[in-house]
């Protein structure tokens, strides 16, 4: 981005002919890695919501590091290999990416239609379709879990619960019936989940869709897209990398705590606990069978005390599900 900024502001390339292809390769690689990392994050969130009981066993530190390595290797293969072999250039052009006009050299991404389509599909279109599908499924699972938690927030119909209700009714005078909305907190959680998915995908699509559409058009028609318009859309794509840390830290507790640990050089971040531990508490409330049905489990040996806290725990788990998206 630094070299792109200097190139766009000055209007010509000052870093030498040999560095032009290297910069273009790094530009393609970093943009591809950014998008693929977002796709990997969406897959991680999907596993976290779909099967929270096995999430800690499946997504280990080794698996996470392996996923990061695979993302960067794929980004490097789609960028440095074809560019170093000159597969991205037209055969009839000697130096389309580096020309001298009025003694001022320029460096711009000028690629063949084949490379434009293949690289755009691997770098954007396929990950975009995967992300859209995963986040739609993830939102459906979040709604499903919220309904399951809603079903177990009521006190179990046991002798202890009956005595608790009878004592409560004797101690407190009856209140006049008013119109209430008992499920309003769950509707709020559904609304938060929808906002979370909408913001994450909305910002991603707004930043990258225009660039990759124009990228393919410019490969087939050199004069259809102006140079200034291509520069503006390129910086729209760059800006997505600035928005991502803000968006994910706002809507996700785990990312927020991870950023705190990174910025404080490994110090333990204060505040909420990671949602993986909260999912451990969720496991003691609801268990999902293989056929998709939800069953209620024993809270703990202290049944009388825990029965009175089910509502409080469900509130926390409901918020955990929303933040996990």
JSON list of C-alpha atoms in Angstrom, two decimals, residues 99-295:
[
{"chain": "A", "resi": 99, "resn": "UNK", "atom": "CA", "xyz": [6.19, 1.75, -19.85]},
{"chain": "A", "resi": 100, "resn": "UNK", "atom": "CA", "xyz": [7.98, 5.04, -20.23]},
{"chain": "A", "resi": 101, "resn": "UNK", "atom": "CA", "xyz": [5.81, 7.97, -21.18]},
{"chain": "A", "resi": 102, "resn": "UNK", "atom": "CA", "xyz": [7.54, 11.37, -21.41]},
{"chain": "A", "resi": 103, "resn": "UNK", "atom": "CA", "xyz": [10.55, 9.99, -19.48]},
{"chain": "A", "resi": 104, "resn": "UNK", "atom": "CA", "xyz": [8.32, 9.05, -16.52]},
{"chain": "A", "resi": 105, "resn": "UNK", "atom": "CA", "xyz": [8.09, 5.27, -15.95]},
{"chain": "A", "resi": 106, "resn": "UNK", "atom": "CA", "xyz": [4.75, 3.81, -14.86]},
{"chain": "A", "resi": 107, "resn": "UNK", "atom": "CA", "xyz": [3.94, 0.53, -13.18]},
{"chain": "A", "resi": 108, "resn": "UNK", "atom": "CA", "xyz": [0.38, -0.84, -13.40]},
{"chain": "A", "resi": 109, "resn": "UNK", "atom": "CA", "xyz": [-1.34, -4.21, -13.26]},
{"chain": "A", "resi": 110, "resn": "UNK", "atom": "CA", "xyz": [-1.93, -5.17, -16.89]},
{"chain": "A", "resi": 111, "resn": "UNK", "atom": "CA", "xyz": [-3.00, -8.82, -17.13]},
{"chain": "A", "resi": 112, "resn": "UNK", "atom": "CA", "xyz": [-4.42, -11.24, -19.67]},
{"chain": "A", "resi": 113, "resn": "UNK", "atom": "CA", "xyz": [-8.12, -12.13, -19.58]},
{"chain": "A", "resi": 114, "resn": "UNK", "atom": "CA", "xyz": [-7.30, -15.74, -18.63]},
{"chain": "A", "resi": 115, "resn": "UNK", "atom": "CA", "xyz": [-5.21, -14.75, -15.64]},
{"chain": "A", "resi": 116, "resn": "UNK", "atom": "CA", "xyz": [-7.78, -12.13, -14.64]},
{"chain": "A", "resi": 117, "resn": "UNK", "atom": "CA", "xyz": [-10.60, -14.68, -14.55]},
{"chain": "A", "resi": 118, "resn": "UNK", "atom": "CA", "xyz": [-8.61, -17.46, -12.84]},
{"chain": "A", "resi": 119, "resn": "UNK", "atom": "CA", "xyz": [-7.00, -15.22, -10.24]},
{"chain": "A", "resi": 120, "resn": "UNK", "atom": "CA", "xyz": [-10.27, -13.40, -9.50]},
{"chain": "A", "resi": 121, "resn": "UNK", "atom": "CA", "xyz": [-12.12, -16.68, -8.99]},
{"chain": "A", "resi": 122, "resn": "UNK", "atom": "CA", "xyz": [-9.47, -18.06, -6.61]},
{"chain": "A", "resi": 123, "resn": "UNK", "atom": "CA", "xyz": [-8.85, -14.76, -4.82]},
{"chain": "A", "resi": 124, "resn": "UNK", "atom": "CA", "xyz": [-12.43, -13.52, -4.50]},
{"chain": "A", "resi": 125, "resn": "UNK", "atom": "CA", "xyz": [-15.40, -15.20, -6.16]},
{"chain": "A", "resi": 126, "resn": "UNK", "atom": "CA", "xyz": [-15.00, -18.69, -4.69]},
{"chain": "A", "resi": 127, "resn": "UNK", "atom": "CA", "xyz": [-14.19, -17.42, -1.15]},
{"chain": "A", "resi": 128, "resn": "UNK", "atom": "CA", "xyz": [-17.08, -14.95, -1.42]},
{"chain": "A", "resi": 129, "resn": "UNK", "atom": "CA", "xyz": [-19.58, -17.68, -2.28]},
{"chain": "A", "resi": 130, "resn": "UNK", "atom": "CA", "xyz": [-18.24, -19.85, 0.55]},
{"chain": "A", "resi": 131, "resn": "UNK", "atom": "CA", "xyz": [-18.52, -16.96, 3.04]},
{"chain": "A", "resi": 132, "resn": "UNK", "atom": "CA", "xyz": [-22.08, -16.14, 1.98]},
{"chain": "A", "resi": 133, "resn": "UNK", "atom": "CA", "xyz": [-23.15, -19.76, 2.37]},
{"chain": "A", "resi": 134, "resn": "UNK", "atom": "CA", "xyz": [-21.39, -20.20, 5.71]},
{"chain": "A", "resi": 135, "resn": "UNK", "atom": "CA", "xyz": [-22.76, -17.01, 7.26]},
{"chain": "A", "resi": 136, "resn": "UNK", "atom": "CA", "xyz": [-26.29, -17.82, 6.12]},
{"chain": "A", "resi": 137, "resn": "UNK", "atom": "CA", "xyz": [-26.05, -21.27, 7.71]},
{"chain": "A", "resi": 138, "resn": "UNK", "atom": "CA", "xyz": [-24.40, -19.78, 10.78]},
{"chain": "A", "resi": 139, "resn": "UNK", "atom": "CA", "xyz": [-27.24, -17.32, 11.28]},
{"chain": "A", "resi": 140, "resn": "UNK", "atom": "CA", "xyz": [-29.76, -20.16, 10.99]},
{"chain": "A", "resi": 141, "resn": "UNK", "atom": "CA", "xyz": [-27.86, -22.17, 13.62]},
{"chain": "A", "resi": 142, "resn": "UNK", "atom": "CA", "xyz": [-27.74, -19.13, 15.91]},
{"chain": "A", "resi": 143, "resn": "UNK", "atom": "CA", "xyz": [-31.53, -18.78, 15.70]},
{"chain": "A", "resi": 144, "resn": "UNK", "atom": "CA", "xyz": [-31.89, -22.50, 16.35]},
{"chain": "A", "resi": 145, "resn": "UNK", "atom": "CA", "xyz": [-29.73, -22.33, 19.49]},
{"chain": "A", "resi": 146, "resn": "UNK", "atom": "CA", "xyz": [-31.58, -19.26, 20.76]},
{"chain": "A", "resi": 147, "resn": "UNK", "atom": "CA", "xyz": [-34.89, -21.14, 20.47]},
{"chain": "A", "resi": 148, "resn": "UNK", "atom": "CA", "xyz": [-33.37, -24.11, 22.30]},
{"chain": "A", "resi": 149, "resn": "UNK", "atom": "CA", "xyz": [-32.12, -21.89, 25.12]},
{"chain": "A", "resi": 150, "resn": "UNK", "atom": "CA", "xyz": [-35.53, -20.24, 25.29]},
{"chain": "A", "resi": 151, "resn": "UNK", "atom": "CA", "xyz": [-37.09, -23.66, 25.85]},
{"chain": "A", "resi": 152, "resn": "UNK", "atom": "CA", "xyz": [-34.92, -24.46, 28.88]},
{"chain": "A", "resi": 153, "resn": "UNK", "atom": "CA", "xyz": [-35.10, -21.08, 30.63]},
{"chain": "A", "resi": 154, "resn": "UNK", "atom": "CA", "xyz": [-38.28, -22.17, 32.41]},
{"chain": "A", "resi": 155, "resn": "UNK", "atom": "CA", "xyz": [-37.90, -23.87, 35.79]},
{"chain": "A", "resi": 156, "resn": "UNK", "atom": "CA", "xyz": [-38.20, -27.66, 35.61]},
{"chain": "A", "resi": 157, "resn": "UNK", "atom": "CA", "xyz": [-41.47, -29.08, 36.90]},
{"chain": "A", "resi": 158, "resn": "UNK", "atom": "CA", "xyz": [-40.05, -30.75, 40.04]},
{"chain": "A", "resi": 159, "resn": "UNK", "atom": "CA", "xyz": [-41.02, -30.74, 43.69]},
{"chain": "A", "resi": 160, "resn": "UNK", "atom": "CA", "xyz": [-38.25, -28.26, 44.47]},
{"chain": "A", "resi": 161, "resn": "UNK", "atom": "CA", "xyz": [-39.47, -25.93, 41.73]},
{"chain": "A", "resi": 162, "resn": "UNK", "atom": "CA", "xyz": [-43.08, -26.24, 42.94]},
{"chain": "A", "resi": 163, "resn": "UNK", "atom": "CA", "xyz": [-42.09, -25.38, 46.51]},
{"chain": "A", "resi": 164, "resn": "UNK", "atom": "CA", "xyz": [-40.06, -22.46, 45.19]},
{"chain": "A", "resi": 165, "resn": "UNK", "atom": "CA", "xyz": [-43.06, -21.16, 43.24]},
{"chain": "A", "resi": 166, "resn": "UNK", "atom": "CA", "xyz": [-45.40, -21.64, 46.21]},
{"chain": "A", "resi": 167, "resn": "UNK", "atom": "CA", "xyz": [-43.09, -19.75, 48.57]},
{"chain": "A", "resi": 168, "resn": "UNK", "atom": "CA", "xyz": [-42.70, -16.98, 46.06]},
{"chain": "A", "resi": 169, "resn": "UNK", "atom": "CA", "xyz": [-46.46, -16.68, 45.64]},
{"chain": "A", "resi": 170, "resn": "UNK", "atom": "CA", "xyz": [-46.98, -16.49, 49.43]},
{"chain": "A", "resi": 171, "resn": "UNK", "atom": "CA", "xyz": [-44.29, -13.88, 49.95]},
{"chain": "A", "resi": 172, "resn": "UNK", "atom": "CA", "xyz": [-45.30, -11.56, 47.13]},
{"chain": "A", "resi": 173, "resn": "UNK", "atom": "CA", "xyz": [-48.77, -10.16, 46.48]},
{"chain": "A", "resi": 174, "resn": "UNK", "atom": "CA", "xyz": [-50.25, -10.97, 43.08]},
{"chain": "A", "resi": 175, "resn": "UNK", "atom": "CA", "xyz": [-49.43, -8.41, 40.41]},
{"chain": "A", "resi": 176, "resn": "UNK", "atom": "CA", "xyz": [-51.98, -7.22, 37.91]},
{"chain": "A", "resi": 177, "resn": "UNK", "atom": "CA", "xyz": [-51.54, -8.81, 34.52]},
{"chain": "A", "resi": 178, "resn": "UNK", "atom": "CA", "xyz": [-50.01, -6.53, 31.96]},
{"chain": "A", "resi": 179, "resn": "UNK", "atom": "CA", "xyz": [-49.04, -6.99, 28.38]},
{"chain": "A", "resi": 180, "resn": "UNK", "atom": "CA", "xyz": [-45.46, -8.19, 28.30]},
{"chain": "A", "resi": 181, "resn": "UNK", "atom": "CA", "xyz": [-43.12, -9.49, 25.70]},
{"chain": "A", "resi": 182, "resn": "UNK", "atom": "CA", "xyz": [-41.39, -12.49, 27.26]},
{"chain": "A", "resi": 183, "resn": "UNK", "atom": "CA", "xyz": [-39.43, -13.30, 24.18]},
{"chain": "A", "resi": 184, "resn": "UNK", "atom": "CA", "xyz": [-38.16, -9.78, 23.55]},
{"chain": "A", "resi": 185, "resn": "UNK", "atom": "CA", "xyz": [-34.59, -10.57, 24.70]},
{"chain": "A", "resi": 186, "resn": "UNK", "atom": "CA", "xyz": [-34.43, -13.38, 22.17]},
{"chain": "A", "resi": 187, "resn": "UNK", "atom": "CA", "xyz": [-35.75, -11.13, 19.44]},
{"chain": "A", "resi": 188, "resn": "UNK", "atom": "CA", "xyz": [-33.03, -8.67, 20.39]},
{"chain": "A", "resi": 189, "resn": "UNK", "atom": "CA", "xyz": [-30.44, -11.45, 20.09]},
{"chain": "A", "resi": 190, "resn": "UNK", "atom": "CA", "xyz": [-31.78, -12.42, 16.67]},
{"chain": "A", "resi": 191, "resn": "UNK", "atom": "CA", "xyz": [-31.56, -8.78, 15.66]},
{"chain": "A", "resi": 192, "resn": "UNK", "atom": "CA", "xyz": [-27.97, -8.55, 16.90]},
{"chain": "A", "resi": 193, "resn": "UNK", "atom": "CA", "xyz": [-27.02, -11.69, 15.00]},
{"chain": "A", "resi": 194, "resn": "UNK", "atom": "CA", "xyz": [-28.57, -10.29, 11.82]},
{"chain": "A", "resi": 195, "resn": "UNK", "atom": "CA", "xyz": [-26.72, -7.00, 12.27]},
{"chain": "A", "resi": 196, "resn": "UNK", "atom": "CA", "xyz": [-23.43, -8.82, 12.88]},
{"chain": "A", "resi": 197, "resn": "UNK", "atom": "CA", "xyz": [-23.72, -10.93, 9.73]},
{"chain": "A", "resi": 198, "resn": "UNK", "atom": "CA", "xyz": [-24.96, -7.96, 7.73]},
{"chain": "A", "resi": 199, "resn": "UNK", "atom": "CA", "xyz": [-22.10, -5.67, 8.74]},
{"chain": "A", "resi": 200, "resn": "UNK", "atom": "CA", "xyz": [-19.38, -8.29, 8.20]},
{"chain": "A", "resi": 201, "resn": "UNK", "atom": "CA", "xyz": [-20.58, -9.33, 4.76]},
{"chain": "A", "resi": 202, "resn": "UNK", "atom": "CA", "xyz": [-21.81, -5.88, 3.76]},
{"chain": "A", "resi": 203, "resn": "UNK", "atom": "CA", "xyz": [-18.47, -4.16, 4.31]},
{"chain": "A", "resi": 204, "resn": "UNK", "atom": "CA", "xyz": [-16.61, -7.02, 2.62]},
{"chain": "A", "resi": 205, "resn": "UNK", "atom": "CA", "xyz": [-18.83, -6.94, -0.49]},
{"chain": "A", "resi": 206, "resn": "UNK", "atom": "CA", "xyz": [-18.86, -3.15, -0.79]},
{"chain": "A", "resi": 207, "resn": "UNK", "atom": "CA", "xyz": [-15.06, -3.00, -0.62]},
{"chain": "A", "resi": 208, "resn": "UNK", "atom": "CA", "xyz": [-14.16, -5.86, -2.97]},
{"chain": "A", "resi": 209, "resn": "UNK", "atom": "CA", "xyz": [-17.00, -6.54, -5.43]},
{"chain": "A", "resi": 210, "resn": "UNK", "atom": "CA", "xyz": [-16.47, -3.34, -7.51]},
{"chain": "A", "resi": 211, "resn": "UNK", "atom": "CA", "xyz": [-12.74, -3.95, -7.88]},
{"chain": "A", "resi": 212, "resn": "UNK", "atom": "CA", "xyz": [-12.98, -7.59, -8.99]},
{"chain": "A", "resi": 213, "resn": "UNK", "atom": "CA", "xyz": [-15.77, -6.81, -11.44]},
{"chain": "A", "resi": 214, "resn": "UNK", "atom": "CA", "xyz": [-13.74, -3.97, -12.96]},
{"chain": "A", "resi": 215, "resn": "UNK", "atom": "CA", "xyz": [-10.60, -6.12, -12.92]},
{"chain": "A", "resi": 216, "resn": "UNK", "atom": "CA", "xyz": [-12.13, -8.63, -15.33]},
{"chain": "A", "resi": 217, "resn": "UNK", "atom": "CA", "xyz": [-13.69, -5.94, -17.52]},
{"chain": "A", "resi": 218, "resn": "UNK", "atom": "CA", "xyz": [-10.36, -4.10, -17.80]},
{"chain": "A", "resi": 219, "resn": "UNK", "atom": "CA", "xyz": [-8.61, -7.31, -18.87]},
{"chain": "A", "resi": 220, "resn": "UNK", "atom": "CA", "xyz": [-10.96, -7.72, -21.85]},
{"chain": "A", "resi": 221, "resn": "UNK", "atom": "CA", "xyz": [-11.37, -4.03, -22.67]},
{"chain": "A", "resi": 222, "resn": "UNK", "atom": "CA", "xyz": [-8.30, -1.89, -21.97]},
{"chain": "A", "resi": 223, "resn": "UNK", "atom": "CA", "xyz": [-10.06, 1.42, -22.64]},
{"chain": "A", "resi": 224, "resn": "UNK", "atom": "CA", "xyz": [-13.39, 0.74, -20.92]},
{"chain": "A", "resi": 225, "resn": "UNK", "atom": "CA", "xyz": [-12.18, 1.60, -17.40]},
{"chain": "A", "resi": 226, "resn": "UNK", "atom": "CA", "xyz": [-10.26, 4.79, -16.72]},
{"chain": "A", "resi": 227, "resn": "UNK", "atom": "CA", "xyz": [-6.99, 4.65, -14.83]},
{"chain": "A", "resi": 228, "resn": "UNK", "atom": "CA", "xyz": [-8.31, 6.92, -12.08]},
{"chain": "A", "resi": 229, "resn": "UNK", "atom": "CA", "xyz": [-11.42, 4.78, -11.54]},
{"chain": "A", "resi": 230, "resn": "UNK", "atom": "CA", "xyz": [-9.29, 1.65, -11.28]},
{"chain": "A", "resi": 231, "resn": "UNK", "atom": "CA", "xyz": [-7.09, 3.35, -8.67]},
{"chain": "A", "resi": 232, "resn": "UNK", "atom": "CA", "xyz": [-10.09, 4.41, -6.56]},
{"chain": "A", "resi": 233, "resn": "UNK", "atom": "CA", "xyz": [-11.61, 0.92, -6.61]},
{"chain": "A", "resi": 234, "resn": "UNK", "atom": "CA", "xyz": [-8.22, -0.57, -5.72]},
{"chain": "A", "resi": 235, "resn": "UNK", "atom": "CA", "xyz": [-8.05, 1.59, -2.61]},
{"chain": "A", "resi": 236, "resn": "UNK", "atom": "CA", "xyz": [-11.60, 0.55, -1.73]},
{"chain": "A", "resi": 237, "resn": "UNK", "atom": "CA", "xyz": [-10.28, -3.01, -1.59]},
{"chain": "A", "resi": 238, "resn": "UNK", "atom": "CA", "xyz": [-7.29, -1.93, 0.49]},
{"chain": "A", "resi": 239, "resn": "UNK", "atom": "CA", "xyz": [-9.60, -0.20, 2.97]},
{"chain": "A", "resi": 240, "resn": "UNK", "atom": "CA", "xyz": [-11.26, -3.52, 3.83]},
{"chain": "A", "resi": 241, "resn": "UNK", "atom": "CA", "xyz": [-8.10, -4.53, 5.68]},
{"chain": "A", "resi": 242, "resn": "UNK", "atom": "CA", "xyz": [-8.45, -1.42, 7.85]},
{"chain": "A", "resi": 243, "resn": "UNK", "atom": "CA", "xyz": [-12.12, -2.11, 8.61]},
{"chain": "A", "resi": 244, "resn": "UNK", "atom": "CA", "xyz": [-11.71, -5.80, 9.51]},
{"chain": "A", "resi": 245, "resn": "UNK", "atom": "CA", "xyz": [-9.93, -5.42, 12.89]},
{"chain": "A", "resi": 246, "resn": "UNK", "atom": "CA", "xyz": [-12.52, -2.85, 13.96]},
{"chain": "A", "resi": 247, "resn": "UNK", "atom": "CA", "xyz": [-15.54, -4.91, 12.83]},
{"chain": "A", "resi": 248, "resn": "UNK", "atom": "CA", "xyz": [-14.38, -8.24, 14.25]},
{"chain": "A", "resi": 249, "resn": "UNK", "atom": "CA", "xyz": [-13.24, -6.75, 17.56]},
{"chain": "A", "resi": 250, "resn": "UNK", "atom": "CA", "xyz": [-16.59, -4.97, 18.04]},
{"chain": "A", "resi": 251, "resn": "UNK", "atom": "CA", "xyz": [-18.79, -7.99, 17.34]},
{"chain": "A", "resi": 252, "resn": "UNK", "atom": "CA", "xyz": [-16.65, -10.83, 18.73]},
{"chain": "A", "resi": 253, "resn": "UNK", "atom": "CA", "xyz": [-15.33, -11.26, 22.27]},
{"chain": "A", "resi": 254, "resn": "UNK", "atom": "CA", "xyz": [-12.58, -13.68, 21.28]},
{"chain": "A", "resi": 255, "resn": "UNK", "atom": "CA", "xyz": [-11.11, -11.32, 18.70]},
{"chain": "A", "resi": 256, "resn": "UNK", "atom": "CA", "xyz": [-11.33, -8.39, 21.10]},
{"chain": "A", "resi": 257, "resn": "UNK", "atom": "CA", "xyz": [-9.44, -10.30, 23.78]},
{"chain": "A", "resi": 258, "resn": "UNK", "atom": "CA", "xyz": [-6.88, -11.52, 21.23]},
{"chain": "A", "resi": 259, "resn": "UNK", "atom": "CA", "xyz": [-6.21, -7.97, 20.05]},
{"chain": "A", "resi": 260, "resn": "UNK", "atom": "CA", "xyz": [-5.79, -6.88, 23.67]},
{"chain": "A", "resi": 261, "resn": "UNK", "atom": "CA", "xyz": [-3.24, -9.63, 24.27]},
{"chain": "A", "resi": 262, "resn": "UNK", "atom": "CA", "xyz": [-1.33, -8.70, 21.11]},
{"chain": "A", "resi": 263, "resn": "UNK", "atom": "CA", "xyz": [-1.30, -4.97, 21.85]},
{"chain": "A", "resi": 264, "resn": "UNK", "atom": "CA", "xyz": [-0.31, -5.51, 25.49]},
{"chain": "A", "resi": 265, "resn": "UNK", "atom": "CA", "xyz": [2.55, -7.89, 24.52]},
{"chain": "A", "resi": 266, "resn": "UNK", "atom": "CA", "xyz": [1.07, -11.07, 25.94]},
{"chain": "A", "resi": 267, "resn": "UNK", "atom": "CA", "xyz": [-0.44, -9.61, 29.09]},
{"chain": "A", "resi": 268, "resn": "UNK", "atom": "CA", "xyz": [-3.70, -11.18, 30.14]},
{"chain": "A", "resi": 269, "resn": "UNK", "atom": "CA", "xyz": [-6.59, -9.12, 28.89]},
{"chain": "A", "resi": 270, "resn": "UNK", "atom": "CA", "xyz": [-9.17, -8.14, 31.44]},
{"chain": "A", "resi": 271, "resn": "UNK", "atom": "CA", "xyz": [-12.92, -8.29, 30.92]},
{"chain": "A", "resi": 272, "resn": "UNK", "atom": "CA", "xyz": [-15.11, -11.05, 29.59]},
{"chain": "A", "resi": 273, "resn": "UNK", "atom": "CA", "xyz": [-13.87, -14.62, 29.36]},
{"chain": "A", "resi": 274, "resn": "UNK", "atom": "CA", "xyz": [-13.38, -16.19, 25.92]},
{"chain": "A", "resi": 275, "resn": "UNK", "atom": "CA", "xyz": [-16.52, -17.61, 24.42]},
{"chain": "A", "resi": 276, "resn": "UNK", "atom": "CA", "xyz": [-14.98, -21.11, 24.33]},
{"chain": "A", "resi": 277, "resn": "UNK", "atom": "CA", "xyz": [-15.29, -21.30, 28.11]},
{"chain": "A", "resi": 278, "resn": "UNK", "atom": "CA", "xyz": [-18.78, -19.92, 27.89]},
{"chain": "A", "resi": 279, "resn": "UNK", "atom": "CA", "xyz": [-19.61, -22.68, 25.45]},
{"chain": "A", "resi": 280, "resn": "UNK", "atom": "CA", "xyz": [-18.50, -25.07, 28.17]},
{"chain": "A", "resi": 281, "resn": "UNK", "atom": "CA", "xyz": [-21.23, -23.62, 30.37]},
{"chain": "A", "resi": 282, "resn": "UNK", "atom": "CA", "xyz": [-23.65, -23.90, 27.47]},
{"chain": "A", "resi": 283, "resn": "UNK", "atom": "CA", "xyz": [-22.82, -27.61, 27.27]},
{"chain": "A", "resi": 284, "resn": "UNK", "atom": "CA", "xyz": [-24.23, -28.10, 30.74]},
{"chain": "A", "resi": 285, "resn": "UNK", "atom": "CA", "xyz": [-27.57, -26.66, 29.65]},
{"chain": "A", "resi": 286, "resn": "UNK", "atom": "CA", "xyz": [-28.31, -28.07, 26.19]},
{"chain": "A", "resi": 287, "resn": "UNK", "atom": "CA", "xyz": [-26.85, -30.96, 24.21]},
{"chain": "A", "resi": 288, "resn": "UNK", "atom": "CA", "xyz": [-27.43, -31.43, 20.50]},
{"chain": "A", "resi": 289, "resn": "UNK", "atom": "CA", "xyz": [-28.07, -34.99, 19.30]},
{"chain": "A", "resi": 290, "resn": "UNK", "atom": "CA", "xyz": [-26.89, -36.35, 15.99]},
{"chain": "A", "resi": 291, "resn": "UNK", "atom": "CA", "xyz": [-30.37, -36.09, 14.52]},
{"chain": "A", "resi": 292, "resn": "UNK", "atom": "CA", "xyz": [-30.40, -32.35, 15.26]},
{"chain": "A", "resi": 293, "resn": "UNK", "atom": "CA", "xyz": [-32.80, -32.46, 18.22]},
{"chain": "A", "resi": 294, "resn": "UNK", "atom": "CA", "xyz": [-31.99, -30.62, 21.43]},
{"chain": "A", "resi": 295, "resn": "UNK", "atom": "CA", "xyz": [-32.25, -32.25, 24.86]}
]
